[in-house]
Coordinates of C-alpha atoms in Angstrom, one line a residue:
M152 CA -18.0 -8.3 -17.6
K153 CA -21.2 -9.3 -15.8
D154 CA -24.2 -7.0 -15.4
Q155 CA -23.7 -6.9 -11.7
E156 CA -20.1 -5.7 -12.1
L157 CA -21.1 -3.1 -14.6
L158 CA -23.5 -1.7 -12.1
R159 CA -21.2 -1.9 -9.1
Y160 CA -18.3 -0.2 -10.9
S161 CA -20.5 2.1 -13.1
K162 CA -19.2 5.4 -11.6
Q163 CA -15.6 4.4 -12.4
I164 CA -16.5 3.1 -15.9
M165 CA -18.1 6.4 -16.6
L166 CA -14.7 8.0 -16.3
P167 CA -13.1 8.2 -19.9
Q168 CA -9.7 7.5 -18.5
I169 CA -10.9 4.2 -17.1
D170 CA -13.9 3.0 -19.1
I171 CA -14.6 -0.8 -19.4
E172 CA -11.1 -1.7 -20.5
G173 CA -9.5 0.1 -17.5
Q174 CA -12.1 -1.5 -15.1
Q175 CA -11.1 -4.9 -16.6
K176 CA -7.4 -4.2 -15.8
I177 CA -8.4 -3.4 -12.3
M178 CA -10.4 -6.6 -11.9
D179 CA -7.6 -8.7 -13.5
S180 CA -4.9 -7.3 -11.1
T181 CA -3.4 -8.8 -8.0
V182 CA -2.2 -6.6 -5.2
L183 CA -0.2 -7.3 -2.1
I184 CA -0.8 -5.1 0.9
I185 CA 1.6 -5.6 3.7
G186 CA 0.3 -4.3 7.0
M187 CA -3.3 -4.0 8.1
G188 CA -2.9 -1.0 10.3
G189 CA -3.6 2.7 9.8
L190 CA -2.5 2.7 6.2
G191 CA -3.6 -0.8 5.1
S192 CA -7.0 -0.4 6.5
P193 CA -8.1 2.5 4.1
S194 CA -6.0 1.4 1.2
S195 CA -7.5 -2.1 1.3
L196 CA -11.0 -1.0 1.6
Y197 CA -10.7 1.4 -1.3
L198 CA -9.0 -1.1 -3.5
A199 CA -11.6 -3.7 -2.7
A200 CA -14.4 -1.3 -3.5
A201 CA -12.7 -0.3 -6.7
G202 CA -12.7 -4.0 -7.8
V203 CA -9.1 -5.1 -7.6
G204 CA -9.6 -8.8 -8.4
H205 CA -7.2 -10.4 -6.0
I206 CA -6.0 -8.7 -2.7
I207 CA -3.4 -10.5 -0.7
I208 CA -3.2 -9.1 2.9
A209 CA -0.1 -9.8 5.1
D210 CA 0.2 -9.1 8.8
F211 CA 1.1 -11.1 11.9
D212 CA -0.6 -9.0 14.6
Q213 CA -3.9 -9.1 16.5
V214 CA -6.4 -6.3 16.9
E215 CA -6.0 -4.2 20.0
L216 CA -8.2 -1.6 21.6
S217 CA -5.6 1.1 20.9
N218 CA -5.7 0.2 17.1
L219 CA -9.3 1.2 16.6
Q220 CA -8.6 5.0 16.6
R221 CA -7.0 4.8 13.2
Q222 CA -7.2 1.2 11.9
I223 CA -10.8 1.6 10.5
I224 CA -11.2 -1.8 8.9
H225 CA -11.3 -3.4 12.4
Q226 CA -14.1 -3.0 14.9
T227 CA -14.5 -3.4 18.7
K228 CA -15.9 -6.9 18.3
D229 CA -12.6 -7.9 16.5
I230 CA -10.3 -7.2 19.5
G231 CA -8.0 -10.1 20.0
E232 CA -8.6 -11.5 16.4
D233 CA -5.9 -11.8 13.9
K234 CA -5.9 -8.6 11.8
V235 CA -5.8 -10.6 8.5
N236 CA -8.9 -12.5 9.4
S237 CA -10.7 -9.3 10.6
A238 CA -9.7 -7.4 7.5
K239 CA -10.6 -10.3 5.1
N240 CA -14.1 -10.4 6.6
K241 CA -14.7 -6.7 6.1
L242 CA -13.3 -6.7 2.4
I243 CA -15.5 -9.7 1.4
E244 CA -18.5 -8.0 3.0
L245 CA -17.8 -4.9 1.1
N246 CA -17.2 -6.7 -2.3
P247 CA -18.0 -10.4 -2.5
E248 CA -16.9 -10.2 -6.2
I249 CA -13.2 -10.2 -5.3
K250 CA -10.7 -12.7 -3.9
V251 CA -8.9 -12.1 -0.6
T252 CA -5.9 -14.2 0.4
I253 CA -4.3 -13.9 3.8
A254 CA -0.8 -14.3 5.0
N255 CA -0.8 -14.4 8.8
E256 CA 2.9 -14.1 9.3
L257 CA 5.6 -11.6 9.8
V258 CA 7.1 -10.7 6.5
H259 CA 10.9 -11.3 6.2
T260 CA 13.5 -12.2 3.7
G261 CA 12.5 -15.9 3.7
N262 CA 8.8 -15.4 2.8
L263 CA 8.8 -12.2 0.8
S264 CA 9.8 -13.9 -2.4
S265 CA 6.7 -16.2 -2.4
L266 CA 4.5 -13.3 -1.5
V267 CA 5.9 -10.7 -4.1
K268 CA 6.8 -12.7 -7.2
D269 CA 3.3 -13.3 -8.7
V270 CA 1.5 -10.1 -7.9
D271 CA 1.2 -6.9 -10.0
L272 CA 1.8 -4.4 -7.3
V273 CA 3.0 -4.1 -3.7
L274 CA 1.7 -1.7 -1.1
D275 CA 3.9 -1.1 1.9
G276 CA 1.9 -0.1 5.1
T277 CA 4.5 -1.2 7.6
D278 CA 5.8 1.0 10.4
N279 CA 9.5 0.1 10.6
F280 CA 12.5 0.6 8.4
E281 CA 13.7 -3.1 8.6
S282 CA 10.5 -4.3 7.0
R283 CA 10.5 -1.5 4.3
F284 CA 14.0 -2.3 3.2
E285 CA 13.3 -5.9 2.9
I286 CA 10.0 -5.2 0.9
N287 CA 11.9 -2.8 -1.3
K288 CA 14.7 -5.4 -2.0
A289 CA 12.1 -8.0 -3.1
C290 CA 10.2 -5.6 -5.2
V291 CA 13.4 -4.7 -7.1
E292 CA 14.4 -8.3 -7.5
F293 CA 11.0 -9.3 -8.9
E294 CA 10.5 -6.0 -10.8
K295 CA 7.2 -5.1 -9.0
P296 CA 6.0 -1.5 -8.5
L297 CA 6.1 -0.6 -4.8
V298 CA 3.6 2.0 -3.4
S299 CA 5.3 3.1 -0.2
A300 CA 3.7 5.3 2.5
A301 CA 4.3 6.4 6.1
V302 CA 2.5 8.5 8.6
I303 CA 3.4 10.0 11.9
R304 CA 1.8 12.7 14.1
F305 CA 0.1 15.1 11.6
E306 CA 2.4 14.2 8.7
G307 CA 2.6 11.6 6.0
Q308 CA 4.4 10.8 2.8
V309 CA 3.8 8.6 -0.3
S310 CA 5.9 7.6 -3.3
V311 CA 6.0 5.0 -6.0
F312 CA 9.2 3.1 -6.5
K313 CA 10.3 1.2 -9.6
G314 CA 13.9 0.8 -8.8
Y315 CA 14.3 -2.0 -11.3
E316 CA 14.0 0.5 -14.1
K317 CA 17.2 2.0 -15.2
D318 CA 16.6 5.7 -14.1
Q319 CA 14.2 5.1 -11.3
P320 CA 15.3 5.2 -7.7
C321 CA 14.2 2.5 -5.1
Y322 CA 13.2 3.1 -1.5
Q323 CA 16.8 2.6 -0.3
C324 CA 18.0 5.4 -2.5
L325 CA 15.8 7.6 -0.3
Y326 CA 16.8 6.3 3.1
S327 CA 19.9 4.7 4.4
E328 CA 19.7 1.5 6.4
E329 CA 20.4 3.6 9.5
G330 CA 16.9 4.9 9.5
D331 CA 15.4 5.9 12.9
D332 CA 12.9 3.3 13.9
N333 CA 11.9 5.5 16.8
E334 CA 10.1 7.7 14.2
S335 CA 6.8 5.7 14.1
C336 CA 3.3 6.4 15.2
V337 CA 3.6 3.9 18.0
Q338 CA 6.3 6.0 19.7
N339 CA 5.0 9.4 18.6
G340 CA 1.3 9.2 18.0
V341 CA -0.8 10.0 14.9
L342 CA -4.0 11.8 14.2
A343 CA -6.4 9.2 12.8
P344 CA -7.7 11.2 9.7
V345 CA -4.1 11.8 8.6
A346 CA -3.6 8.0 8.4
G347 CA -6.9 7.8 6.4
L348 CA -5.7 10.5 4.0
I349 CA -2.4 8.9 3.4
G350 CA -3.7 5.4 3.0
T351 CA -6.4 6.7 0.6
I352 CA -3.7 8.4 -1.5
Q353 CA -1.8 5.2 -1.4
A354 CA -4.8 3.4 -2.9
L355 CA -5.3 6.1 -5.6
Q356 CA -1.6 5.7 -6.7
A357 CA -1.9 1.9 -6.8
I358 CA -5.0 2.2 -9.2
K359 CA -3.0 4.8 -11.3
V360 CA 0.0 2.5 -11.5
I361 CA -2.2 -0.4 -12.6
L362 CA -3.8 1.7 -15.3
S363 CA -0.7 3.8 -16.2
L364 CA -2.7 6.9 -15.4
G365 CA -1.6 10.4 -14.6
D366 CA 1.3 11.3 -12.3
E367 CA 2.3 7.9 -10.7
L368 CA 4.8 9.6 -8.1
C369 CA 7.6 7.6 -9.6
G370 CA 10.9 9.2 -8.5
T371 CA 8.8 11.8 -6.5
L372 CA 8.0 11.9 -2.7
L373 CA 4.7 13.5 -1.8
L374 CA 4.8 15.2 1.6
V375 CA 1.6 15.9 3.4
D376 CA 1.2 18.2 6.5
G377 CA -2.2 17.7 8.0
L378 CA -1.8 20.5 10.5
D379 CA -1.5 23.3 7.9
L380 CA -3.0 21.1 5.1
S381 CA 0.0 21.5 2.8
F382 CA 1.1 19.3 0.0
R383 CA 4.7 19.4 -1.3
K384 CA 6.5 17.2 -4.0
V385 CA 10.2 16.4 -3.7
K386 CA 12.3 14.7 -6.5
I387 CA 14.2 11.6 -5.5
G388 CA 17.3 10.8 -7.4
K389 CA 18.7 7.4 -8.1
D390 CA 21.6 6.6 -5.9
L391 CA 24.5 5.4 -8.1
K392 CA 26.0 3.6 -5.2
C393 CA 22.7 1.9 -4.0
P394 CA 23.4 -1.7 -3.1
I395 CA 19.9 -2.7 -4.0
C396 CA 18.9 -1.1 -7.4
N397 CA 22.3 -0.1 -8.8
A398 CA 24.4 -3.1 -7.8
S399 CA 26.9 -4.0 -10.4

């Protein structure tokens, strides 16, 4: 590790649970973040700052004025620009030691395989069930941990899925394919700091998974209510009839 890196990450290296060995693991990791919106903005910034060596960001949208209230990686001058380009510029400005690769495309069954197969971890910051199910399916197929999050109004949730493991549920064990896509922040609104809080927790869980550190939220759904500032954990059981992670 270079002297400059030792200095940049010194406050993390000081933690006995991380140390130089753990920091090296973070720097050697490749993380895919799907969605550069209210969740992908804070999670990508914190993962870049923490030193994740290679961050792949996927999004097909452009920056709009209404995004800026919660998508903090973008600025007013970026309106009209592709979100992945806007985000990449900010991440490299924050930490030029890392590599950032962009996928300026809508994720779907056809391209998810190439995006997921060679990464260490996937963060889902999308806002619709169709994308979430497809991302989950690819993560199970290629045996990649999935850090899933969602936010709406004053509420959010985070969980880590390792559905490829025998006793661990996948995302589809939690939700059926009949999920209500009207339940998104686009239709219902969201308070900006709640998105920031959930995206930050998502980044925290990603680092913990990389380092096999603490409670990874595997098989557990963390529910956050920003209005009364309550945190609640709910256990998720593996669906023995799940067509994705328990297919015979």
